[in-house]
Short mmCIF file of C-alpha atoms in Angstrom, two decimals:
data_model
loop_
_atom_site.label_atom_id
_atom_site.label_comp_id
_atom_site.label_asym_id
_atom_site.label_seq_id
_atom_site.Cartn_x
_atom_site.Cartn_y
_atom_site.Cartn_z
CA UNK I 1 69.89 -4.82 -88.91
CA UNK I 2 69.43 -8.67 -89.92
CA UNK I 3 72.61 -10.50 -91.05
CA UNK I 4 71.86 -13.32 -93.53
CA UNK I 5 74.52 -16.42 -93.85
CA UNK I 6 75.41 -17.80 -96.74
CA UNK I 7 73.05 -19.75 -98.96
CA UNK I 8 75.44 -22.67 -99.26
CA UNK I 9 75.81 -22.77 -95.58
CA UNK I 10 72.31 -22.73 -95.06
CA UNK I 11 72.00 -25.93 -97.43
CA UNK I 12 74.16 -27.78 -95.55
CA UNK I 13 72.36 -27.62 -91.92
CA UNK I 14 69.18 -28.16 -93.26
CA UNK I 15 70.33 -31.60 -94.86
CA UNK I 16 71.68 -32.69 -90.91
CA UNK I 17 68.34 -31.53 -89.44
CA UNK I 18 66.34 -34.44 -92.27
CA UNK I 19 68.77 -36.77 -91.31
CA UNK I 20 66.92 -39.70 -89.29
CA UNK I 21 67.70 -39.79 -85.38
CA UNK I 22 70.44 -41.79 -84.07
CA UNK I 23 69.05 -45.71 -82.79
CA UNK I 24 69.96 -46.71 -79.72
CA UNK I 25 71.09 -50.57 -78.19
CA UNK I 26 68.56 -52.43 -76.03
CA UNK I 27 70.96 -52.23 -73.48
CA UNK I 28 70.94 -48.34 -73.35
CA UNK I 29 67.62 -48.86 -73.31
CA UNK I 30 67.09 -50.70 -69.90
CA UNK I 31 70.40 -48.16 -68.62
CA UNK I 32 68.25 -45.53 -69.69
CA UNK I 33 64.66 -47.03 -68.02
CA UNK I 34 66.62 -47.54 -65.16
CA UNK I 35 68.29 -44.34 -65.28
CA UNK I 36 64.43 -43.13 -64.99
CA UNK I 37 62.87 -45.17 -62.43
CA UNK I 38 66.05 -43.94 -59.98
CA UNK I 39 66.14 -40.51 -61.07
CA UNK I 40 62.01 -40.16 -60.52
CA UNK I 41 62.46 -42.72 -57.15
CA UNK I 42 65.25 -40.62 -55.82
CA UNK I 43 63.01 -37.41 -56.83
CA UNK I 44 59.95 -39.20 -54.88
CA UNK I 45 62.12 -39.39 -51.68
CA UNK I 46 63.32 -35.56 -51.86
CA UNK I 47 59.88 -34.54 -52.45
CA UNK I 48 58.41 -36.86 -49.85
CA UNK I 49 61.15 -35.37 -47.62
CA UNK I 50 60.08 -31.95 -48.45
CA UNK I 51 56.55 -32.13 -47.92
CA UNK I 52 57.64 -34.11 -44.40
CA UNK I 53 59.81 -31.00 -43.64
CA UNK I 54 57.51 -28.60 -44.92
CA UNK I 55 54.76 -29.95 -42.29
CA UNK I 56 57.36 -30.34 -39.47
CA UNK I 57 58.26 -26.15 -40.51
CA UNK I 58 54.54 -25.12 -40.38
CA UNK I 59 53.23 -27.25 -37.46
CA UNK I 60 56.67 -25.67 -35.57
CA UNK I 61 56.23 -22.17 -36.81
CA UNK I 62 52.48 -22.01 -36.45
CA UNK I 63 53.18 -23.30 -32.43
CA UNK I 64 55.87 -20.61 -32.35
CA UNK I 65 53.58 -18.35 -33.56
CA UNK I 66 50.67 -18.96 -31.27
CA UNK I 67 53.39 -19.22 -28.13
CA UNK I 68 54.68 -15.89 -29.28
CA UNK I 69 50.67 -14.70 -29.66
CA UNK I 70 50.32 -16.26 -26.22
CA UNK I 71 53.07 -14.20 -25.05
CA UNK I 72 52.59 -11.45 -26.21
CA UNK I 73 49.13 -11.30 -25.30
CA UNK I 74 50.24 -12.10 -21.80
CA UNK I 75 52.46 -9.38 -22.24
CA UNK I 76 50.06 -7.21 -23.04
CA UNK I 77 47.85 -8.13 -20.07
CA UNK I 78 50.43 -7.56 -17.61
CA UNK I 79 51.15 -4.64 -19.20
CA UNK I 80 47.62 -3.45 -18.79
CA UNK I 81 47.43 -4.70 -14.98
CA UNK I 82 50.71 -2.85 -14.21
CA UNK I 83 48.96 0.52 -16.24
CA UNK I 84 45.55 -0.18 -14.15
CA UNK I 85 48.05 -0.14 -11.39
CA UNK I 86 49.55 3.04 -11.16
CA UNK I 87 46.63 4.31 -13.08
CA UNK I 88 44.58 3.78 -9.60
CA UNK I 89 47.56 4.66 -7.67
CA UNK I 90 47.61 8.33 -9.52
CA UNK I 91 44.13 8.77 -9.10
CA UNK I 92 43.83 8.08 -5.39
CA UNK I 93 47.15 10.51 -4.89
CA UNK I 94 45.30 12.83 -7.09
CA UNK I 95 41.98 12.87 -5.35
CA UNK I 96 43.74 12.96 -1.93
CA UNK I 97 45.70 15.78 -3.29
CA UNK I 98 42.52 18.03 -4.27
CA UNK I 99 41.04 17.00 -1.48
CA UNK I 100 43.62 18.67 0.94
CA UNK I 101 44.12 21.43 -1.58
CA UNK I 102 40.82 22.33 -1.29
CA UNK I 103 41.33 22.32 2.83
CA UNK I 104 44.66 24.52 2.45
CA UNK I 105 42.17 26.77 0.21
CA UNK I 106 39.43 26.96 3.74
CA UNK I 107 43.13 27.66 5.40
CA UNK I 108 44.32 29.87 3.24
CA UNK I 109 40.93 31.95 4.02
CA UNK I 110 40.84 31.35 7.56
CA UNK I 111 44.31 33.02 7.78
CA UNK I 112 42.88 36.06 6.07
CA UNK I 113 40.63 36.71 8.15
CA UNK I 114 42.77 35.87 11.16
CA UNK I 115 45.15 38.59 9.54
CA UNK I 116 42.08 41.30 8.92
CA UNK I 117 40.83 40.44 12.31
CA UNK I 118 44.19 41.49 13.82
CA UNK I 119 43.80 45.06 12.60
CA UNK I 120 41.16 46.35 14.44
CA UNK I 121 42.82 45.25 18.25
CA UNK I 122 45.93 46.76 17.04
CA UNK I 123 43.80 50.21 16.19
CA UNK I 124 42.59 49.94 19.66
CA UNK I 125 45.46 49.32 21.50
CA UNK I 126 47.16 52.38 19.56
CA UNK I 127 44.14 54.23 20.53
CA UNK I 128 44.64 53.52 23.99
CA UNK I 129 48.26 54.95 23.59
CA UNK I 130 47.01 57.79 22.44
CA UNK I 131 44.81 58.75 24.51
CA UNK I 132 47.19 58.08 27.37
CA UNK I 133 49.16 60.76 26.03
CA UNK I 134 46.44 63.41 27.14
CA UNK I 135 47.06 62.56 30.67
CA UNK I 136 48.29 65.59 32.49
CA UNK I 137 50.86 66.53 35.37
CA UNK I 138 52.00 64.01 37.23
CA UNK I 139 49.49 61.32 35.59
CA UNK I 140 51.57 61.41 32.48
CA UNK I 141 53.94 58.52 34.06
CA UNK I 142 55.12 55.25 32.14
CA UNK I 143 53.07 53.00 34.08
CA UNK I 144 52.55 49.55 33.94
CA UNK I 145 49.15 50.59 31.92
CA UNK I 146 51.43 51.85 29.25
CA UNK I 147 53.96 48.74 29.11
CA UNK I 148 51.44 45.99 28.73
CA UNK I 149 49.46 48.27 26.03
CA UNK I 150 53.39 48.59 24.26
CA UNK I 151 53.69 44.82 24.63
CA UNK I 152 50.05 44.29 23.50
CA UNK I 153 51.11 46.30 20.64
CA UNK I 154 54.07 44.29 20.02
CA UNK I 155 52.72 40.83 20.03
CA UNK I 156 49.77 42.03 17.81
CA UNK I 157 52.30 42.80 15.29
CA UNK I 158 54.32 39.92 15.76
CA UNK I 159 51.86 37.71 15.13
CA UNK I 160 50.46 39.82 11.85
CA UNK I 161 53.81 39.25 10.97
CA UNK I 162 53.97 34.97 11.32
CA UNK I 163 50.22 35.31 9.90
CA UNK I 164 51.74 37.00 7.16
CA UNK I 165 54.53 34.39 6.62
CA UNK I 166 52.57 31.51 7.31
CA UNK I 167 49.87 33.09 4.49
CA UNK I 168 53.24 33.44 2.30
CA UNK I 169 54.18 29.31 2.98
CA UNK I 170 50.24 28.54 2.14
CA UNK I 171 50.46 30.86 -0.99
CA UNK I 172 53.21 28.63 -2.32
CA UNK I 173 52.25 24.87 -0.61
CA UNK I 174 48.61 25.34 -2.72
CA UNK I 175 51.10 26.27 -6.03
CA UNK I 176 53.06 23.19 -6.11
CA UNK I 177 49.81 20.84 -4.73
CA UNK I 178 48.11 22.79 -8.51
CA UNK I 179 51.75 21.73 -10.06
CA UNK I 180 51.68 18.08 -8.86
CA UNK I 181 48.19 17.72 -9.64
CA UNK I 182 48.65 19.17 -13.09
CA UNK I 183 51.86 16.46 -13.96
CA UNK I 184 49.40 13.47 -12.38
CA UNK I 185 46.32 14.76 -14.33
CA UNK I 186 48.31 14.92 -17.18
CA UNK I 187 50.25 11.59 -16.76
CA UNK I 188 46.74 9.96 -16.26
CA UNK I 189 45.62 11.13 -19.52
CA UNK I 190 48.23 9.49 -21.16
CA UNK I 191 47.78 6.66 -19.42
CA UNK I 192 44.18 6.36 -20.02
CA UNK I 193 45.37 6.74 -23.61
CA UNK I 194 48.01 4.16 -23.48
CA UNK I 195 45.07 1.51 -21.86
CA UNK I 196 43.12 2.18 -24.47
CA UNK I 197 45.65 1.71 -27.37
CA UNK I 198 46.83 -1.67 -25.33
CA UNK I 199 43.46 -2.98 -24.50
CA UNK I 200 42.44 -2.60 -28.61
CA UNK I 201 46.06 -4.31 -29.04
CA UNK I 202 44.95 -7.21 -26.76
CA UNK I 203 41.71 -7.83 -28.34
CA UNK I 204 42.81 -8.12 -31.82
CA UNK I 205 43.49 -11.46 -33.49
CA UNK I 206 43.91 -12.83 -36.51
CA UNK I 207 40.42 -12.97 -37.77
CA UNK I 208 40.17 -9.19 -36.90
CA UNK I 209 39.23 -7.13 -39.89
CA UNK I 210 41.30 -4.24 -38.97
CA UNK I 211 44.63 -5.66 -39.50
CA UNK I 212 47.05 -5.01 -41.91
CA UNK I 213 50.84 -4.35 -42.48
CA UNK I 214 52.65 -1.42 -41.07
CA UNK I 215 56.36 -1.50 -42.39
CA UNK I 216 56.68 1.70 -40.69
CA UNK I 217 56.03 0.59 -37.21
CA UNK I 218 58.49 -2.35 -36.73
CA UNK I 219 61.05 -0.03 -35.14
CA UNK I 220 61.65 1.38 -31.48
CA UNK I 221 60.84 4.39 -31.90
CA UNK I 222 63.20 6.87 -31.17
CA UNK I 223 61.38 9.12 -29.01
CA UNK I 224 60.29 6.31 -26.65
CA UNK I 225 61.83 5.71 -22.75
CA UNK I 226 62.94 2.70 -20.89
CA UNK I 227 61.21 0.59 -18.44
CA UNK I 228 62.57 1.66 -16.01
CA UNK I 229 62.28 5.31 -17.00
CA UNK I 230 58.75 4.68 -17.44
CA UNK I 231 58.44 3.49 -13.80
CA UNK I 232 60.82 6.39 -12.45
CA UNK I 233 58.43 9.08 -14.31
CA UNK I 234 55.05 7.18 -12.63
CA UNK I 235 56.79 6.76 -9.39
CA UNK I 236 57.93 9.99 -8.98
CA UNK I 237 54.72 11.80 -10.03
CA UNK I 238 53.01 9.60 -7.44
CA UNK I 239 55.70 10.36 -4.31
CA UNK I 240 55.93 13.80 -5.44
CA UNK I 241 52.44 14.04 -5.05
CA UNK I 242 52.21 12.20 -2.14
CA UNK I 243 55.08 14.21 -0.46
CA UNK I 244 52.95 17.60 -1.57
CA UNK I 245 50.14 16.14 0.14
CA UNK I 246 52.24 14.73 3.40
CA UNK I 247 53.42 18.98 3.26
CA UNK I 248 50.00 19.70 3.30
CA UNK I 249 49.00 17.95 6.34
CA UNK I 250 52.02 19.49 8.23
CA UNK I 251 51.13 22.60 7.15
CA UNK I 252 47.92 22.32 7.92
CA UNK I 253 48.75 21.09 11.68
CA UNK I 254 51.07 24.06 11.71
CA UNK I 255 48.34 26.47 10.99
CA UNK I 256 46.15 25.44 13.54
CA UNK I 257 49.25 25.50 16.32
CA UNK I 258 49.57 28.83 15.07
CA UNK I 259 46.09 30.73 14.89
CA UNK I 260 45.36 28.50 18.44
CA UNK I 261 48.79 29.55 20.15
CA UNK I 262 48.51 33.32 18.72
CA UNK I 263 45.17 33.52 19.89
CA UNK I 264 46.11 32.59 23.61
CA UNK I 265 48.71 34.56 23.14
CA UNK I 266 46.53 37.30 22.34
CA UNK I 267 43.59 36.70 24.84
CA UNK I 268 46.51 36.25 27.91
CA UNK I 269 47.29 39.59 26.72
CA UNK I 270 44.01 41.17 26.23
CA UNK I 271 43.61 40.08 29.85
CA UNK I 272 47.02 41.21 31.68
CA UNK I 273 46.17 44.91 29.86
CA UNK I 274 42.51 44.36 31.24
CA UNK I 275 43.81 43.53 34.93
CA UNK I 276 46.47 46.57 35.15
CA UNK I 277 43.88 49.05 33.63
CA UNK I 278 41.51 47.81 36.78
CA UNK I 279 44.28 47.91 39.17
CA UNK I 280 45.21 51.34 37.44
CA UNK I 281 41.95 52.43 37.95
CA UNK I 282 41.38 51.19 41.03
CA UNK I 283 44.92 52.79 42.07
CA UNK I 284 43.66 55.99 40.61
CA UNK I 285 40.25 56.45 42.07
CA UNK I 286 41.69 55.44 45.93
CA UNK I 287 44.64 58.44 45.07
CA UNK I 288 41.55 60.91 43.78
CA UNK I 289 39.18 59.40 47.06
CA UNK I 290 42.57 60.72 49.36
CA UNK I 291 42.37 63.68 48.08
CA UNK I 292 39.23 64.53 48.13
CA UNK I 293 39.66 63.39 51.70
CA UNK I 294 42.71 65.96 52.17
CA UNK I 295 40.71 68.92 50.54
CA UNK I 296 37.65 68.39 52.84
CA UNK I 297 40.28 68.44 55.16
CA UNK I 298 41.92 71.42 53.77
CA UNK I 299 38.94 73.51 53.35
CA UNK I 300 37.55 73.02 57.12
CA UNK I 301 41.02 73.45 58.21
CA UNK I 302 40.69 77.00 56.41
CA UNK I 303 37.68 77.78 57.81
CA UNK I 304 39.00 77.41 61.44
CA UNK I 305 41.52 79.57 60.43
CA UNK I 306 39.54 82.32 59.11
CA UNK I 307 37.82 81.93 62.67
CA UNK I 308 41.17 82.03 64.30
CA UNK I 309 42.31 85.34 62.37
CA UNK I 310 38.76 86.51 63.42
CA UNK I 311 39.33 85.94 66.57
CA UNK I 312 42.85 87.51 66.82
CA UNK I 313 41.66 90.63 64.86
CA UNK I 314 39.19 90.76 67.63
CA UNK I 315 41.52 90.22 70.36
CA UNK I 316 44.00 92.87 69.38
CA UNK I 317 40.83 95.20 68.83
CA UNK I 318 39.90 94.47 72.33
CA UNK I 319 43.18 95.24 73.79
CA UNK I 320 42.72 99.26 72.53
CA UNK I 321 40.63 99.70 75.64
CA UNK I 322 42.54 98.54 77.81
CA UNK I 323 45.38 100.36 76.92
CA UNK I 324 43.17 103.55 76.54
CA UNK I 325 42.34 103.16 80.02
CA UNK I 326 45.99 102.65 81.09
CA UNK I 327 47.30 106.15 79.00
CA UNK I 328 44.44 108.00 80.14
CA UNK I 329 45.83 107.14 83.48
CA UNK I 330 49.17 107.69 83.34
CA UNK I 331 48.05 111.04 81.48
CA UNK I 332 45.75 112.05 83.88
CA UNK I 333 47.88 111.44 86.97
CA UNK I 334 50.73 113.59 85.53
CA UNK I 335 48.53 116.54 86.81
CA UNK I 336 48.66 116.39 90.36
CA UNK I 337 50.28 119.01 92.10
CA UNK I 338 54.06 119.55 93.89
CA UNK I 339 55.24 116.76 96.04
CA UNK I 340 51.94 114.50 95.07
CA UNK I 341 53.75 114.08 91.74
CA UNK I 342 55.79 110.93 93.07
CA UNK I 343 56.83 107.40 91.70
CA UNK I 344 54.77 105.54 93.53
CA UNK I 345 53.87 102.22 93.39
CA UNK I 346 50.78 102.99 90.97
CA UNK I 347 53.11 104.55 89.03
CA UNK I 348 55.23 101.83 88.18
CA UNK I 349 52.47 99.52 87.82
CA UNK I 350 50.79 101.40 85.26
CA UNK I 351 54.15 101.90 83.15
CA UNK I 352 54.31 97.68 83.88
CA UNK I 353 50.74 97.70 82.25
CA UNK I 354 51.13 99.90 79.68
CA UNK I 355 54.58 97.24 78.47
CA UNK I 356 52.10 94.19 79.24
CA UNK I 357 49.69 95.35 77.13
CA UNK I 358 52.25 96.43 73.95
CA UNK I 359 53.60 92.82 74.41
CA UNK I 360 50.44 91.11 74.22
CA UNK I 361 48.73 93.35 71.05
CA UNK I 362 52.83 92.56 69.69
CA UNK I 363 52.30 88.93 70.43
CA UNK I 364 48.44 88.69 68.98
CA UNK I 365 49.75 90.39 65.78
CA UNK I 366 52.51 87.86 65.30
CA UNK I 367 50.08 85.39 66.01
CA UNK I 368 47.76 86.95 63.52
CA UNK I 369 50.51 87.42 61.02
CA UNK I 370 51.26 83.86 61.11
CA UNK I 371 47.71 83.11 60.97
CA UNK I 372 47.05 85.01 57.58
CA UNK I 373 50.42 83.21 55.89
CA UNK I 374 48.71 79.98 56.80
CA UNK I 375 45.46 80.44 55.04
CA UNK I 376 47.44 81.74 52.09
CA UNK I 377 49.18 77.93 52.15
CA UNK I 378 46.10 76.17 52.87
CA UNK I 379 44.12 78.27 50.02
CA UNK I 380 47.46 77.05 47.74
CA UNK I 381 46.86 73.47 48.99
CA UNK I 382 43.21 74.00 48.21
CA UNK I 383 44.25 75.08 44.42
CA UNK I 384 46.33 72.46 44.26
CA UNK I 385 44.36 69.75 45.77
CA UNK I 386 41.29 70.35 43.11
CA UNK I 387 43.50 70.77 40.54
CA UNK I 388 44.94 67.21 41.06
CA UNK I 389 41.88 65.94 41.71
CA UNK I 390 41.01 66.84 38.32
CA UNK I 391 43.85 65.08 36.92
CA UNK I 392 42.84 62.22 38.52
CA UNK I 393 39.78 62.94 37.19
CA UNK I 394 40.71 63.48 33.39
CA UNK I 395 43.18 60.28 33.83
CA UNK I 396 39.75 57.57 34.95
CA UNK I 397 37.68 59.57 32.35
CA UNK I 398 40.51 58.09 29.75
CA UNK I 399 41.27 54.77 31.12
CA UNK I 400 37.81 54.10 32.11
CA UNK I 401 35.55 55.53 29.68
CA UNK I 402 38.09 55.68 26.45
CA UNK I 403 40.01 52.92 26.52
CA UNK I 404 38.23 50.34 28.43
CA UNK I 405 34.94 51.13 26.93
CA UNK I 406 36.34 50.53 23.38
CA UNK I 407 38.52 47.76 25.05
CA UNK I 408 35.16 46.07 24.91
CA UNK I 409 34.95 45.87 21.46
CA UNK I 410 38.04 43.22 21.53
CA UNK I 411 36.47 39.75 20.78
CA UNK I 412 38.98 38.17 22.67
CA UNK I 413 38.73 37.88 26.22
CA UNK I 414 39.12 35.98 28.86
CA UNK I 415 36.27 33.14 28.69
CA UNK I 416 35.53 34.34 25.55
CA UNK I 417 35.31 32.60 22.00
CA UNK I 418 38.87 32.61 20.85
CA UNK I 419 37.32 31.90 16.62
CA UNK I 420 37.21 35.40 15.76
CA UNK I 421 41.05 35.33 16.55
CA UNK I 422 41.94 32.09 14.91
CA UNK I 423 40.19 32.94 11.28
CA UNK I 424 36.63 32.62 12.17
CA UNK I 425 37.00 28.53 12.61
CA UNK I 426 38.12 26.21 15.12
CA UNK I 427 41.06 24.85 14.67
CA UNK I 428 39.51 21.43 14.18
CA UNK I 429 36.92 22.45 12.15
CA UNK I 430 38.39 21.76 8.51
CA UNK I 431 39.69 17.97 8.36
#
């Protein structure tokens, strides 16, 4: 709402604004010339001044601004050199470290087969155990045979069991090798990234038609690491890798050590168990060749005594005449008459004979008698003689055509080739 003054007022300021302006002296005039030239002079010099400073500000800021360019772009460079750097130290670890990955891999096998290789001379040697249990009689003895095929046993399983472990340790060393190659793959990415986000950074330049303002991105951001954490992460990627790799190699080493040392182990062994089953053998065959000998001996022994009962028989048959002749005597001479009936010296003698002859039939049928109980002991000795011989007998068959037959059947011998036994590989055949 518009408020009016008064008419009368209104009057009175129009009259002052047609009143004529004020006239000034000559003298204010030159003041005020004066007044102008120094005011517009002392304006001048400011603005001079200003434009002076102004140049001074941009020639200063523009050579700030190109040093701090030039810097940054050298920045930038050596920021690229020191990602090239670890960049090519990460992917030498990591190609190192799938290279000897890949070799604990061909280890890994080798030892799997060293392990399934070890079952079948353990099957054997039980086998041999076994069938060393069907000896008989005195053959069934804890020999030296049976303690070597116990130890045999022993150290087969022994070293199924340090396969086993050392299969265990490879398991695990090819697990973290995958882990440490999976942090340097992965760090490499981002570090292929971050080159390529720098390198674009170091190319631009003012005339570049992609830049622009980013209000947004002058900040730290929050989620970014140190220096020096950036370092510690690469560095320890690398050595971690590097010490995976270094664990490798001694693992490697170990593994061959292993299959080479088991498998002499095994073959020195194979061969002690070889040697006693030939000495056993030989041991047992010279026992059964004795006895033999003693039975031939035996059995002709028993044949002269069959002779020598026949004999005896024959003798005490032959003294029945003889002592015929001597009763019919002594019978016949008890008839003569009277006085002729004397003790005479024909008499006597024929009583004498008569005693001779029941000594000597007495003394032929204790000879006999003793005779007859010795052919009983040799036919015993006979009995026993073949029946040992056949234990002898059954104990070769088993060492000789059982076990050492299928003993045969052990790749590792003596002279032999030991890579059957150590995986299927030489030891020096994976680098």
């Amino acid at each position: 709402m518009m408020v009016y003054a008064p008419l009368g007022l209104w009057k009175t300021d129009m009259a002052k604004l047609l009143q004529p302006p004020p006239k000034f002296l000559p003298s204010e005039w030159h003041i005020a010339n004066k007044n102008q030239y120094h005011g517009a002079e002392a304006q001048r010099s400011r603005s001079e001044r200003l434009v002076a400073e102004s140049q001074r500000l941009v020639d200063e800021i523009e050579k700030t601004t190109r040093k701090s360019q030039s810097d940054v772009e050298k920045k930038l460079e050596q920021r690229l050199e020191e990602v090239r750097f670890w960049k090519k130290e990460q992917d030498d670890k990591l190609e190192q470290l799938v290279y000897v990955t890949e070799d604990l891999l061909t280890y890994q096998a080798r030892l799997v087969n060293a392990l399934e290789s070890m079952k079948e001379p353990l099957h054997i040697t039980q086998m041999c155990l076994e069938y060393r249990e069907k000896r008989v009689g005195i053959d069934l003895v804890r020999d030296e045979v049976e303690q070597e095929l116990v130890k045999e046993a022993e150290i087969i399983r022994g070293v199924m069991a340090l396969l086993t472990r050392t299969l265990e340790e490879m398991s695990e060393q090819i697990r973290l090798n995958r882990s440490a190659k999976y942090n340097l793959e992965k760090d490499l990415k981002d570090k292929f990234v971050a080159l390529t986000i720098d390198d674009i950074c170091f190319s631009l330049n003012n005339n570049s038609p992609n830049i622009h303002y980013s209000e947004k991105a002058v900040r730290v951001e929050p989620n970014s690491v140190s220096l020096e954490d950036w370092l510690d992460f690469s560095n320890s990627n690398v050595e971690k890798a590097d010490r995976q790799r270094n664990n490798s190699l001694a693992l490697k080493a170990l593994v061959d050590r292993i299959l080479s040392q088991t498998a002499n182990d095994l073959r020195r062994q194979c061969d002690v168990v070889d040697t006693v089953f030939r000495n056993g053998l030989k041991e047992t065959k010279a026992a059964r060749d004795q006895l033999a000998t003693h039975l031939a001996k035996v059995m002709e022994e028993i044949a002269c005594q069959e002779k020598n009962i026949t004999v005896l028989e024959k003798a005490i048959l032959d003294q029945e005449g003889p002592a015929k002749v001597v009763h019919t005597r002594l019978e016949t001479r008890t008839h003569r008459p009277n006085v002729e009936l004397c003790r005479d010296v024909v008499q006597y003698r024929l009583l004498k004979e008569v005693g001779e002859i029941a000594h000597n039939v007495a003394r032929l049928k204790e000879a006999l008698a003793w005779a007859q109980v010795e052919l009983k002991g040799l036919n015993r000795r006979q009995l026993i003689l073949q029946e040992e011989i056949q234990v002898k007998e059954n104990t070769i068959y088993i060492d000789e055509v059982l076990c050492m037959h299928m003993r045969k059947s052990i790749p590792l011998r003596a002279g032999g080739d030991q890579g059957e036994w150590a995986g299927g590989l030489c030891p020096d055949a994976v680098c």
